[in-house]
PDB file of C-alpha atoms in Angstrom:
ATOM      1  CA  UNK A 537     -21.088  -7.782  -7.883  1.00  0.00           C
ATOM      2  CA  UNK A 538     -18.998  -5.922 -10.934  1.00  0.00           C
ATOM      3  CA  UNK A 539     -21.468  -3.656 -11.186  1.00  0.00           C
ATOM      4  CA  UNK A 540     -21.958  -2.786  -7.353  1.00  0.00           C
ATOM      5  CA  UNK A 541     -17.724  -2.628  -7.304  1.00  0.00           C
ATOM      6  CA  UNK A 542     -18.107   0.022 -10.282  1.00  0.00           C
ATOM      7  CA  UNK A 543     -20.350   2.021  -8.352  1.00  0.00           C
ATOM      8  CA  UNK A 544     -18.953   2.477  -5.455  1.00  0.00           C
ATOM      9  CA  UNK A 545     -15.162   3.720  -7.410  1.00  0.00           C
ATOM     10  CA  UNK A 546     -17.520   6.163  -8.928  1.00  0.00           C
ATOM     11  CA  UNK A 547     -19.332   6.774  -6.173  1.00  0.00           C
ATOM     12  CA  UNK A 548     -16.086   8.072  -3.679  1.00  0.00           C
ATOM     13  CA  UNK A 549     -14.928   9.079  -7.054  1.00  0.00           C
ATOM     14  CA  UNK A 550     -11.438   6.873  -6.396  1.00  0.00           C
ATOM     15  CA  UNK A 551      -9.808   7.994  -9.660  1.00  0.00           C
ATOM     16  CA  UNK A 552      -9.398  11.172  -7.625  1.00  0.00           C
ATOM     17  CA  UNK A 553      -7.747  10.308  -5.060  1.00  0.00           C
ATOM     18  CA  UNK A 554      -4.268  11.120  -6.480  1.00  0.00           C
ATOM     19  CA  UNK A 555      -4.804  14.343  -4.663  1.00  0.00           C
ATOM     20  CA  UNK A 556      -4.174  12.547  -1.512  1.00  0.00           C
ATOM     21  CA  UNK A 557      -1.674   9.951  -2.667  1.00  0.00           C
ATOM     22  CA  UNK A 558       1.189  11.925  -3.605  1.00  0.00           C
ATOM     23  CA  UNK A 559       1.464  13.893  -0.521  1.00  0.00           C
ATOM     24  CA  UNK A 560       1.360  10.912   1.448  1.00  0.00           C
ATOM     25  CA  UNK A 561       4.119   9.463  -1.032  1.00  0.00           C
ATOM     26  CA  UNK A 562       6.620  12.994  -0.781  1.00  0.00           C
ATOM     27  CA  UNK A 563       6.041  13.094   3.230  1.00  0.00           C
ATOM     28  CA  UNK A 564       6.889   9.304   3.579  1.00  0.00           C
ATOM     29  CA  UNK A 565      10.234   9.290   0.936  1.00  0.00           C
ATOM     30  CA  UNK A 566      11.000  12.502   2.756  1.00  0.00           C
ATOM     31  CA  UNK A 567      11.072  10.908   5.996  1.00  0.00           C
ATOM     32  CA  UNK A 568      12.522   7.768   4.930  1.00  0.00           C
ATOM     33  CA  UNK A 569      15.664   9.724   3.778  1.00  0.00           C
ATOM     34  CA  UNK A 570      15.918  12.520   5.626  1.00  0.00           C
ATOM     35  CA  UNK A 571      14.939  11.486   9.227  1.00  0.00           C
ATOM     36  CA  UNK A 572      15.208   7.515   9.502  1.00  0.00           C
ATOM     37  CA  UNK A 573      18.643   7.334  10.242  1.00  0.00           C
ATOM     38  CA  UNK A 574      17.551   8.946  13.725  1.00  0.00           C
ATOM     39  CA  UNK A 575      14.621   7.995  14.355  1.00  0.00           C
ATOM     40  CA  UNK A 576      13.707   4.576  12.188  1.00  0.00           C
ATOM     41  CA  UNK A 577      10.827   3.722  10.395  1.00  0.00           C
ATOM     42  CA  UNK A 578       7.501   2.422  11.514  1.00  0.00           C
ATOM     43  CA  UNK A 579       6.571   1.003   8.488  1.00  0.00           C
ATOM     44  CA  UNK A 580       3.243  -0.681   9.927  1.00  0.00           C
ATOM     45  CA  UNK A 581       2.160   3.015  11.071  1.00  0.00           C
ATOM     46  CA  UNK A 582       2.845   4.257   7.272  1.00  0.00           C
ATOM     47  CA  UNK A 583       0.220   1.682   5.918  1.00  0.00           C
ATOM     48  CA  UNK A 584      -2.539   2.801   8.739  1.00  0.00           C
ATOM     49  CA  UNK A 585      -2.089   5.800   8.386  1.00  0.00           C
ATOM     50  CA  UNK A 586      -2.743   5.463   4.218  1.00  0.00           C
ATOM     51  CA  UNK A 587      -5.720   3.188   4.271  1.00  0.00           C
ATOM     52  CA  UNK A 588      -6.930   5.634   7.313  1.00  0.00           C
ATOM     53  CA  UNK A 589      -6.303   8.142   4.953  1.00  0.00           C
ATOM     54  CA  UNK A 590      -7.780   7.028   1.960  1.00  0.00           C
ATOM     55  CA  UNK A 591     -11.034   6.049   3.692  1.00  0.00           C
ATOM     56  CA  UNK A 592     -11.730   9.356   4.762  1.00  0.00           C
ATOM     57  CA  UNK A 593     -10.745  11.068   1.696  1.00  0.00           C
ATOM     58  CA  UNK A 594     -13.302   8.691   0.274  1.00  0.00           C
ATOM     59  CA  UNK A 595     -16.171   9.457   2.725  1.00  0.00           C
ATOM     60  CA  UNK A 596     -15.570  13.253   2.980  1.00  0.00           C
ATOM     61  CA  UNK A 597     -16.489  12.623  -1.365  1.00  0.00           C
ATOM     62  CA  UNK A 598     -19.568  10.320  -0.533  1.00  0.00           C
ATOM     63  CA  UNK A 599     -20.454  12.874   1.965  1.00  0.00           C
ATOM     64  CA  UNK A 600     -20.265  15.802  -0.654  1.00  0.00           C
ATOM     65  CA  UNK A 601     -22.283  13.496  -2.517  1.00  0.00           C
ATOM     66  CA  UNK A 602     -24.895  12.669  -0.122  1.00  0.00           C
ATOM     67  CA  UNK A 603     -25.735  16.562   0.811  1.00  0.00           C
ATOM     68  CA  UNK A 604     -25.710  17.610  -2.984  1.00  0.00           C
ATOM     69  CA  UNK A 605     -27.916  15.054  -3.380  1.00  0.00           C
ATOM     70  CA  UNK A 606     -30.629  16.381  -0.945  1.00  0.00           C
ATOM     71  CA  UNK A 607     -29.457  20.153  -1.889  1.00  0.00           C
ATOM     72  CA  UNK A 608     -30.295  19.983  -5.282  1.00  0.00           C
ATOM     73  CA  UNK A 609     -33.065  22.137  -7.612  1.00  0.00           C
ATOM     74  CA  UNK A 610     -35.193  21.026  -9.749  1.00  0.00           C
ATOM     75  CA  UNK A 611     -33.841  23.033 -12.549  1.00  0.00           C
ATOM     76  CA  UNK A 612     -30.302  21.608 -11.959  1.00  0.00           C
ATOM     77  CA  UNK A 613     -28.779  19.219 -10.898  1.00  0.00           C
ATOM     78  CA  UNK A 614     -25.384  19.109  -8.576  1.00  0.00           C
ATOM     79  CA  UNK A 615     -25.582  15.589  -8.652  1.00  0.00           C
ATOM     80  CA  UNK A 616     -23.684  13.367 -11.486  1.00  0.00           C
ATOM     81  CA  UNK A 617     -26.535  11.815 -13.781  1.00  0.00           C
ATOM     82  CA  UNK A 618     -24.533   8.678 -14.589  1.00  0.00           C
ATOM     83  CA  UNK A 619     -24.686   8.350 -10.929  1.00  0.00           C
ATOM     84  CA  UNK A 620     -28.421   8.641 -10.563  1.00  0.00           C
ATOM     85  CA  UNK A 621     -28.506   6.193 -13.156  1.00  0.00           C
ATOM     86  CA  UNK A 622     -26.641   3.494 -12.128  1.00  0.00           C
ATOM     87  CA  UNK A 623     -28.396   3.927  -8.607  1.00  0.00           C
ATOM     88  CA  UNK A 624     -31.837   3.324 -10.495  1.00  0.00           C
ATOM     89  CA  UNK A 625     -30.534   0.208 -12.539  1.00  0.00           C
ATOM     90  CA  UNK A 626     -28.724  -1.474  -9.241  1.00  0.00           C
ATOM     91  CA  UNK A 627     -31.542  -0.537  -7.186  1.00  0.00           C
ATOM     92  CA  UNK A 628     -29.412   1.861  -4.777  1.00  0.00           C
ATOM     93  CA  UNK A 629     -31.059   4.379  -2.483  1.00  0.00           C
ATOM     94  CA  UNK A 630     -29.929   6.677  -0.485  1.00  0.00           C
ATOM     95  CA  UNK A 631     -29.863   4.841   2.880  1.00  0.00           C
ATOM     96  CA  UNK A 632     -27.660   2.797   1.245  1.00  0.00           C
ATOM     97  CA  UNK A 633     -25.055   5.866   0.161  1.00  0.00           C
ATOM     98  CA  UNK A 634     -25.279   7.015   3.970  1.00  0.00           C
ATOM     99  CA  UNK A 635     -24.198   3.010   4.595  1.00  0.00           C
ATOM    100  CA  UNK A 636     -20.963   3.654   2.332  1.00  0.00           C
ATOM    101  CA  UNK A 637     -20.379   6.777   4.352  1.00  0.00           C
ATOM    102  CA  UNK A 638     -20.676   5.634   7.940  1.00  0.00           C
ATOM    103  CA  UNK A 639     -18.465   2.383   7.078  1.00  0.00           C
ATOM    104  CA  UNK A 640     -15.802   4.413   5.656  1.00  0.00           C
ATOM    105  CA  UNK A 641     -15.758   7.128   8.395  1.00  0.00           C
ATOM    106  CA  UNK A 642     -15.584   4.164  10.950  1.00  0.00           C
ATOM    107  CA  UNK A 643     -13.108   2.451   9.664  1.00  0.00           C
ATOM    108  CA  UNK A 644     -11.084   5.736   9.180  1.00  0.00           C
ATOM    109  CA  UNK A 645     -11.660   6.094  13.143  1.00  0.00           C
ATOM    110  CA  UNK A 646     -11.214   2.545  14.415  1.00  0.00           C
ATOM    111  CA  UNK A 647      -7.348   3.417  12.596  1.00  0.00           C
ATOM    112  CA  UNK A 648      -6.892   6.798  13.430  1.00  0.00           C
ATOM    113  CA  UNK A 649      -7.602   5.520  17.166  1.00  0.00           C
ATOM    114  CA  UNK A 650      -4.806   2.832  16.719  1.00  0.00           C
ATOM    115  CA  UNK A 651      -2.512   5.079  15.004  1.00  0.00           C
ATOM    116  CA  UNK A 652      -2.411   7.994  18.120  1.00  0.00           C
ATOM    117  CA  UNK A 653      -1.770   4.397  19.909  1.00  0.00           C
ATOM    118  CA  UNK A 654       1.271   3.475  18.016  1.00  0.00           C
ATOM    119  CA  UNK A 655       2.354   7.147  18.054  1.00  0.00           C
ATOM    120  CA  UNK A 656       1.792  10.227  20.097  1.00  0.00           C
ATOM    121  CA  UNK A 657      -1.121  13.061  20.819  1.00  0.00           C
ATOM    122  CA  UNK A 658      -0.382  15.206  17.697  1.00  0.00           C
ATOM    123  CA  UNK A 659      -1.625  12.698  15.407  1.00  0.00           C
ATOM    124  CA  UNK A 660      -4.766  12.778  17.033  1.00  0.00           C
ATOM    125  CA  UNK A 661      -5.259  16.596  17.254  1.00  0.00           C
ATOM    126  CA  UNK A 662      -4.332  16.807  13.671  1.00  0.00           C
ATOM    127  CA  UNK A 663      -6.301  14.083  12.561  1.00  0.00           C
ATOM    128  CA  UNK A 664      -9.140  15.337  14.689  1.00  0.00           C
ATOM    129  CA  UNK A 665      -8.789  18.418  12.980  1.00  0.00           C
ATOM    130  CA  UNK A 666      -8.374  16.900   9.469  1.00  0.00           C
ATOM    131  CA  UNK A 667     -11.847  15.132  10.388  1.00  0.00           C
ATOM    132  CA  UNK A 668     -13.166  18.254  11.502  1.00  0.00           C
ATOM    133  CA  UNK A 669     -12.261  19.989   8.079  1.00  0.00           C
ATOM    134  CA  UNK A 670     -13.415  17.252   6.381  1.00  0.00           C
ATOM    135  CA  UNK A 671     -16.725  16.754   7.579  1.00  0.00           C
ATOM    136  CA  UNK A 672     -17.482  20.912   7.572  1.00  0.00           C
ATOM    137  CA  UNK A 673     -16.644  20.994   4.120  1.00  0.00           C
ATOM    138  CA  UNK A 674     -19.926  19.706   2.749  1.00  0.00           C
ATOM    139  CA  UNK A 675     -22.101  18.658   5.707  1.00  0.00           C
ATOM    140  CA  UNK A 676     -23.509  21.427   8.344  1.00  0.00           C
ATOM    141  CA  UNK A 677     -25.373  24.811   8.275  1.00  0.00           C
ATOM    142  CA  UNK A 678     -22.460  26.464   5.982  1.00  0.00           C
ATOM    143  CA  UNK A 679     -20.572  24.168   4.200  1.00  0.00           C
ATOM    144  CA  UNK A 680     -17.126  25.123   3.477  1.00  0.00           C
ATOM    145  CA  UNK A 681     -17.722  23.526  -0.289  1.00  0.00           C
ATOM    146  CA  UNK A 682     -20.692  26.749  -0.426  1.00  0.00           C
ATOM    147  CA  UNK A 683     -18.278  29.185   0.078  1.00  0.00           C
ATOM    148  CA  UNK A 684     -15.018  31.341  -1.469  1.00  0.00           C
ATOM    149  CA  UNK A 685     -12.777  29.373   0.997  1.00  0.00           C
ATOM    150  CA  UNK A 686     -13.188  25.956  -0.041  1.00  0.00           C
ATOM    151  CA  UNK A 687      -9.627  26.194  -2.217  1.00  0.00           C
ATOM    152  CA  UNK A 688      -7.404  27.318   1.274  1.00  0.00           C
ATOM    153  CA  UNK A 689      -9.319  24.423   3.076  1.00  0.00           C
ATOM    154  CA  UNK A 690      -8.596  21.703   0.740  1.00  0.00           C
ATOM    155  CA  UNK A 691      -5.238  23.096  -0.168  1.00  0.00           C
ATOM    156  CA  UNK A 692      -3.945  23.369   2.723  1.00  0.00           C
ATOM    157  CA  UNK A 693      -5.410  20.400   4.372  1.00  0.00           C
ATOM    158  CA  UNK A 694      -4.583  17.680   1.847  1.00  0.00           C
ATOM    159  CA  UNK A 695      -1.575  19.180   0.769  1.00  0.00           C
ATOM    160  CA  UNK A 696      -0.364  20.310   4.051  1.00  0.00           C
ATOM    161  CA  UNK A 697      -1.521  18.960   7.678  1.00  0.00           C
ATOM    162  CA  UNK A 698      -1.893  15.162   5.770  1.00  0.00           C
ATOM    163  CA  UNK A 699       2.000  15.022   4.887  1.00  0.00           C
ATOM    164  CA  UNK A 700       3.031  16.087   8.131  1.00  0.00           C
ATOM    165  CA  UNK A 701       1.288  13.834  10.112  1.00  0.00           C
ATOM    166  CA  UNK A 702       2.995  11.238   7.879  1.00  0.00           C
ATOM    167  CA  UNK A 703       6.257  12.235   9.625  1.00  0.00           C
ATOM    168  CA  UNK A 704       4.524  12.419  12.647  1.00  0.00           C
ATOM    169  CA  UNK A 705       2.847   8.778  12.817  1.00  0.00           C
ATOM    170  CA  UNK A 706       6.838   8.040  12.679  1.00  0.00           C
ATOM    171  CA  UNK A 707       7.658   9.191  16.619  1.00  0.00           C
ATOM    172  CA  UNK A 708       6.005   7.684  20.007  1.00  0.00           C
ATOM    173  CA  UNK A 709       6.048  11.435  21.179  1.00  0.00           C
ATOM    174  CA  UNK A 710       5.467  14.887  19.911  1.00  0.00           C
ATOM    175  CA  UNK A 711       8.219  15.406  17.850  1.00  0.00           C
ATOM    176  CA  UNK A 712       9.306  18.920  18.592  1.00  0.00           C
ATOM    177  CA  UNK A 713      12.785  18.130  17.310  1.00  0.00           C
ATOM    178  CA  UNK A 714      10.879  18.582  13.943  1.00  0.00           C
ATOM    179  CA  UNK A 715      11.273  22.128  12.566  1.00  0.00           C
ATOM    180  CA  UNK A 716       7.883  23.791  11.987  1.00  0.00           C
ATOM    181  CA  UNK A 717       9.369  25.407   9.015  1.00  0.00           C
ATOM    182  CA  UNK A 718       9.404  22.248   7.219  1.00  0.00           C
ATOM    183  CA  UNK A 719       6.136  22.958   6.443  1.00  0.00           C
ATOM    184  CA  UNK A 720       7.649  24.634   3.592  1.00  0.00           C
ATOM    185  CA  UNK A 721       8.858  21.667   1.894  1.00  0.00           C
ATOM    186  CA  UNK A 722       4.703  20.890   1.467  1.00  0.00           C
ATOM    187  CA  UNK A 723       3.424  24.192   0.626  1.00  0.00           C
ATOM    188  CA  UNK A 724       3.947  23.812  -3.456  1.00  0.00           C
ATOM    189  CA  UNK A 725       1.176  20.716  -3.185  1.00  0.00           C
ATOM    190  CA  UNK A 726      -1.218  23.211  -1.434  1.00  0.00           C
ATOM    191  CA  UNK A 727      -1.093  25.244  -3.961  1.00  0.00           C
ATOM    192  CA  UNK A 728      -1.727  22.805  -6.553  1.00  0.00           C
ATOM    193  CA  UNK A 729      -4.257  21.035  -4.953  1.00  0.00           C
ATOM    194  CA  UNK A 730      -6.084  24.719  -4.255  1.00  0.00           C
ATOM    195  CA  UNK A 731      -5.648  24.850  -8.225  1.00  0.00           C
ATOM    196  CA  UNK A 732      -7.697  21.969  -8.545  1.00  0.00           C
ATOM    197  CA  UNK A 733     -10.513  22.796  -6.700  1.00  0.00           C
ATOM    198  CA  UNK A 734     -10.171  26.472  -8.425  1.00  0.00           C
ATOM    199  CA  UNK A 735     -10.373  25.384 -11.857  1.00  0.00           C
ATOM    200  CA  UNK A 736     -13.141  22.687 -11.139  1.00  0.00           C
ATOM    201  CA  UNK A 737     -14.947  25.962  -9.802  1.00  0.00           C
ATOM    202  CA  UNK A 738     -14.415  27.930 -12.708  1.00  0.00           C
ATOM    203  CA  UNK A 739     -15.869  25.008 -15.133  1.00  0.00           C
ATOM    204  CA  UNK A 740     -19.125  25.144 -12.504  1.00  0.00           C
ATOM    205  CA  UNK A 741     -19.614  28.377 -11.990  1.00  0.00           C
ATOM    206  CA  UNK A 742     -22.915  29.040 -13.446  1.00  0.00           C
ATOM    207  CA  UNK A 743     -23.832  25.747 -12.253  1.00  0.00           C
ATOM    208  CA  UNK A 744     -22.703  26.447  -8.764  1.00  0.00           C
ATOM    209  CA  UNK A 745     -24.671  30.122  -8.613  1.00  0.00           C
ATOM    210  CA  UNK A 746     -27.714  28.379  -9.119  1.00  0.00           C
ATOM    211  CA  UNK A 747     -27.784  25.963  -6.677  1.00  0.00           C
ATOM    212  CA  UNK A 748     -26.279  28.645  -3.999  1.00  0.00           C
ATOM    213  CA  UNK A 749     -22.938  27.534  -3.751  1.00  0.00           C
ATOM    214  CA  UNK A 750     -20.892  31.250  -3.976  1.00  0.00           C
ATOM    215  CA  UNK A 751     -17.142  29.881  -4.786  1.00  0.00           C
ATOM    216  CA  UNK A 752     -14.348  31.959  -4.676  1.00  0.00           C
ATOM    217  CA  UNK A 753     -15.160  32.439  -8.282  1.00  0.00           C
ATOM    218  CA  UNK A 754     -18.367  33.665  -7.879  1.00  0.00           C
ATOM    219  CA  UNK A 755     -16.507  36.697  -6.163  1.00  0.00           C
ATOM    220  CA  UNK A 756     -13.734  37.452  -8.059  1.00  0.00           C
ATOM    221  CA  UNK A 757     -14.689  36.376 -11.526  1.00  0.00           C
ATOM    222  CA  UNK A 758     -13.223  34.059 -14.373  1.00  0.00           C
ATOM    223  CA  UNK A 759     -10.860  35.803 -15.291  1.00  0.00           C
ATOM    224  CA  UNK A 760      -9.236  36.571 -11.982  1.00  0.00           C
ATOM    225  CA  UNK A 761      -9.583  33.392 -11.195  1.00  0.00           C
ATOM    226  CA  UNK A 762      -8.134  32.116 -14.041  1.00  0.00           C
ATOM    227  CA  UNK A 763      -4.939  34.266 -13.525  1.00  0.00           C
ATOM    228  CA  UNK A 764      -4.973  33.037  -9.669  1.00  0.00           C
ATOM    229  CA  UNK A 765      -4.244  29.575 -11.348  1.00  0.00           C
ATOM    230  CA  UNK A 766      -0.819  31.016 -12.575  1.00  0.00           C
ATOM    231  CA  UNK A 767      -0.125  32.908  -9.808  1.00  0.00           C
ATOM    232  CA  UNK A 768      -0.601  29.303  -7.552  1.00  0.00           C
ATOM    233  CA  UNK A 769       1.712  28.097 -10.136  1.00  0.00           C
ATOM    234  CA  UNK A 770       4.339  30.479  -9.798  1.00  0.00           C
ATOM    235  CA  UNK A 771       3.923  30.287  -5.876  1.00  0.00           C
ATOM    236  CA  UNK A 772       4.438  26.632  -5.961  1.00  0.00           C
ATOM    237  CA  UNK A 773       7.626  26.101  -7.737  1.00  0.00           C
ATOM    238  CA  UNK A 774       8.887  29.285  -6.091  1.00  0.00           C
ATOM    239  CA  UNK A 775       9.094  27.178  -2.250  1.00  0.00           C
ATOM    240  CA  UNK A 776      11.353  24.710  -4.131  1.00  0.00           C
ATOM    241  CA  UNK A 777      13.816  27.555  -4.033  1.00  0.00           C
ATOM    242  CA  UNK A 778      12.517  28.297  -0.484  1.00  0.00           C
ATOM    243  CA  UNK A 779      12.965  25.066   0.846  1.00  0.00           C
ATOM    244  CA  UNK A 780      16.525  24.258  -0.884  1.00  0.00           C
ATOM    245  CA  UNK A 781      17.200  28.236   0.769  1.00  0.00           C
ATOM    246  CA  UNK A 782      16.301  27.174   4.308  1.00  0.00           C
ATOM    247  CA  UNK A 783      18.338  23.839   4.009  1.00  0.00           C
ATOM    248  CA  UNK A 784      14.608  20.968   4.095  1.00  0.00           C
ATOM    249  CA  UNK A 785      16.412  20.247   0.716  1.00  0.00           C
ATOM    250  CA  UNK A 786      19.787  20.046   0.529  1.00  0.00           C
ATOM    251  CA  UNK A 787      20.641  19.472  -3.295  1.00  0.00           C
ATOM    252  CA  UNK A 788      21.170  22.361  -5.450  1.00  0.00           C
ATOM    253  CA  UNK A 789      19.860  19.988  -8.672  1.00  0.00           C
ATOM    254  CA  UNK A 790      16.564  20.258  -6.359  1.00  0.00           C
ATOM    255  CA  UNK A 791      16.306  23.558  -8.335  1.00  0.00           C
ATOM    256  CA  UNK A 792      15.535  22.249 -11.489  1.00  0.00           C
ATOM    257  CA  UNK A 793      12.273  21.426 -10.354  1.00  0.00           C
ATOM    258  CA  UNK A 794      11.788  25.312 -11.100  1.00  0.00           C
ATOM    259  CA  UNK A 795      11.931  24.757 -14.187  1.00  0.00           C
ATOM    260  CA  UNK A 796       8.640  22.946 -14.323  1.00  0.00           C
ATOM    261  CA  UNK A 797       7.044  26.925 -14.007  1.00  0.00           C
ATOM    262  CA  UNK A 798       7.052  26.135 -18.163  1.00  0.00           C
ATOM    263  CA  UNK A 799       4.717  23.098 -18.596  1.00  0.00           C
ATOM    264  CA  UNK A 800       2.794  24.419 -15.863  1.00  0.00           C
ATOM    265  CA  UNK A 801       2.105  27.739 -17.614  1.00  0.00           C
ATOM    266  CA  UNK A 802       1.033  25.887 -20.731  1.00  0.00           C
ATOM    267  CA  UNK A 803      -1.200  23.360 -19.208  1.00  0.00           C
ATOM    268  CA  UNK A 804      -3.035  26.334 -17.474  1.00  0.00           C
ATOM    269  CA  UNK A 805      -3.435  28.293 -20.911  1.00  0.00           C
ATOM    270  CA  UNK A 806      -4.875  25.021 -22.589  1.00  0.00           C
ATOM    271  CA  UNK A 807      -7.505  24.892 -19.743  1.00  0.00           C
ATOM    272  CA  UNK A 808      -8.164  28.913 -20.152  1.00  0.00           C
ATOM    273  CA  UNK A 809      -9.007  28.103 -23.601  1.00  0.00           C
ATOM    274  CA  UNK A 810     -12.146  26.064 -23.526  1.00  0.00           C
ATOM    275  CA  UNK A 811     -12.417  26.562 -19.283  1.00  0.00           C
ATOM    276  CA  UNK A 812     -14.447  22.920 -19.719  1.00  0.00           C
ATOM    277  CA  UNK A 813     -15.202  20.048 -17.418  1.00  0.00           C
ATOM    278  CA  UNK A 814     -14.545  17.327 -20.002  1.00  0.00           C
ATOM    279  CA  UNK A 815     -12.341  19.082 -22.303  1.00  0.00           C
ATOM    280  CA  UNK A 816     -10.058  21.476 -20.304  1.00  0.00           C
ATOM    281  CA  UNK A 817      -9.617  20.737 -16.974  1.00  0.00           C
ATOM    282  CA  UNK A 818      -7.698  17.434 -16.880  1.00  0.00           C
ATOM    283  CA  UNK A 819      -4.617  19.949 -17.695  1.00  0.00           C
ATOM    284  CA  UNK A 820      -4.935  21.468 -14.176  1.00  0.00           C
ATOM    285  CA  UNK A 821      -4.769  17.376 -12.837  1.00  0.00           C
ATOM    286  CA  UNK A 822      -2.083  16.976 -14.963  1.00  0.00           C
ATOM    287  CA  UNK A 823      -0.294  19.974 -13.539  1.00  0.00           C
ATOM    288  CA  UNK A 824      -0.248  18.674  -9.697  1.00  0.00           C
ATOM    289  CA  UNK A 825       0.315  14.624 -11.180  1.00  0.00           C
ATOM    290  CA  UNK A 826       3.101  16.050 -13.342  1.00  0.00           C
ATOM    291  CA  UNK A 827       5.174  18.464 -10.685  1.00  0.00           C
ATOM    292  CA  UNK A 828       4.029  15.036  -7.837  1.00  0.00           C
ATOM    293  CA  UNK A 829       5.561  13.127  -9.664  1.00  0.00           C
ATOM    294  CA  UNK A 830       8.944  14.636 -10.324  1.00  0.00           C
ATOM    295  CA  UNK A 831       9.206  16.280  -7.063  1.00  0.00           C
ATOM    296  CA  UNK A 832       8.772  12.420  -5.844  1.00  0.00           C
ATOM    297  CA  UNK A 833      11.872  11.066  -8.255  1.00  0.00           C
ATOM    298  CA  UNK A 834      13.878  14.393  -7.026  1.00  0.00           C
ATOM    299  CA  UNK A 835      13.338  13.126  -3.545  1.00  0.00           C
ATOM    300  CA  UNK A 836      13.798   9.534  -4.249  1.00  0.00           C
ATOM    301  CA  UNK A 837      17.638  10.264  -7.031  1.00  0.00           C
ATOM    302  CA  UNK A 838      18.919  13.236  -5.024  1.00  0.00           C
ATOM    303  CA  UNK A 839      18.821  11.873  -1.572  1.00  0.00           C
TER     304      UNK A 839
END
């Protein structure tokens, strides 16, 4: 049973899913502090709305899996060979990969469905849209995963439209009283989480070409991309300022975080080193894990 539980973390590729977890873990502190006093806090809809969450984040991976699987040449491989490995020892097949799929994407449903319940008609259009994104990204004629726009999608999905409808599971109607330029407050995880996706691209470029799948990298190079990792970098601390300008954060000590421009700089010029799968690109990981995780204490001392 170990064995089958090892798998499947490998499988939806869990130890990922930190890309996921910290917005959900900014949006929810956020709320808690900054809009609770008005409004409460549904704590049942904040734990739907994360295993909801987490279940799709996990299927829209076992999908990517599924379709690389079938995708694949004979001269190389997109899929992971410990993967086809262990599926040989345990016996796995590929009906049985679809099976992980379809019970993750139902169970992401049956809670979605319960959360618009508890909630209001935005969550559902946004998760619906989330879903949408999701799906499109590897499964379908054109996958968004095949193409130079797979680093605005995932950006700006996981790091954008999934904290905000953590504060919007919170209301049992649309909450217009929210300000849409909140949004703001969000925007440095896009970025980062677009730098993820880059700089995985980067290590699989030649990899990617072969099997058809033109990145963003494919078109504008290495080395452009590799300076579009800074520039994310330099985007992303820079709507701390924004956001402490417009008044979403309302410490001046919130500023500090700008400061953070340095160990982001030098994690990105250890990965332009080697640009490596194995060797280098943990530092971009450790770039959105590091700024997460002190943008969530900022959130959690300052407020």
């Amino acid at each position: 049973m170990l064995k089958y539980i090892k798998y499947f973390v490998k499988y939806v590729e869990l130890n990922t899913k930190v890309a996921s977890f910290f917005p959900f873990m900014i949006a929810m502190f956020y709320y808690i502090f900054y809009f609770s006093d008005d409004n409460g806090i549904n704590y049942v809809n904040f734990v739907i709305y994360f295993i909801a969450m987490l279940c799709f984040d996990m299927a829209t991976t076992s999908i990517n899996h599924y379709v690389a699987f079938h995708k694949e040449k004979d001269d190389i491989s997109l899929y992971d060979d410990d993967t086809l490995r262990q599926m040989k020892e345990l016996n796995i097949t590929m009906k049985d990969n679809l099976a992980i799929t379809i019970v993750l994407l139902s169970i992401a449903t049956i809670l979605g469905v319960i959360l618009v319940i508890n909630s209001n008609i935005a969550v559902l259009l946004l998760g619906g849209l989330c879903f949408l994104i999701g799906i499109s990204y590897s499964y379908g004629p054109k996958p968004i995963a095949y193409g130079p726009l797979g680093e605005v999608f995932s950006g700006a999905t996981m790091g954008g439209i999934l904290p905000v409808i953590v504060l919007f599971t919170q209301y049992d109607h649309i909450p217009f009283e929210l300000n849409p330029l909140l949004v703001v407050v969000f925007i440095p995880l896009t970025f980062l989480i677009a730098n993820i996706l880059l700089a995985n691209n980067i290590c699989d470029l030649e990899k990617d070409e072969n099997n058809n799948r033109f990145t963003l990298t494919h078109y504008i190079g290495k080395k452009w991309a590799v300076r579009g990792l800074y520039l994310s970098n330099l985007i992303a601390v820079s709507f701390i300022a924004v956001s402490y300008t417009l008044g979403f954060l309302d410490s001046q000590w919130y500023l500090l975080l700008c400061l953070m421009i340095a160990p982001l700089t030098l994690n990105t010029m250890m990965f332009s080193k080697k640009l490596s799968k194995q060797e280098s690109f943990p530092f971009i990981i450790k770039n959105f894990i590091m700024f997460s995780v002190f943008y969530l204490m900022a959130i959690l001392l300052l407020k």
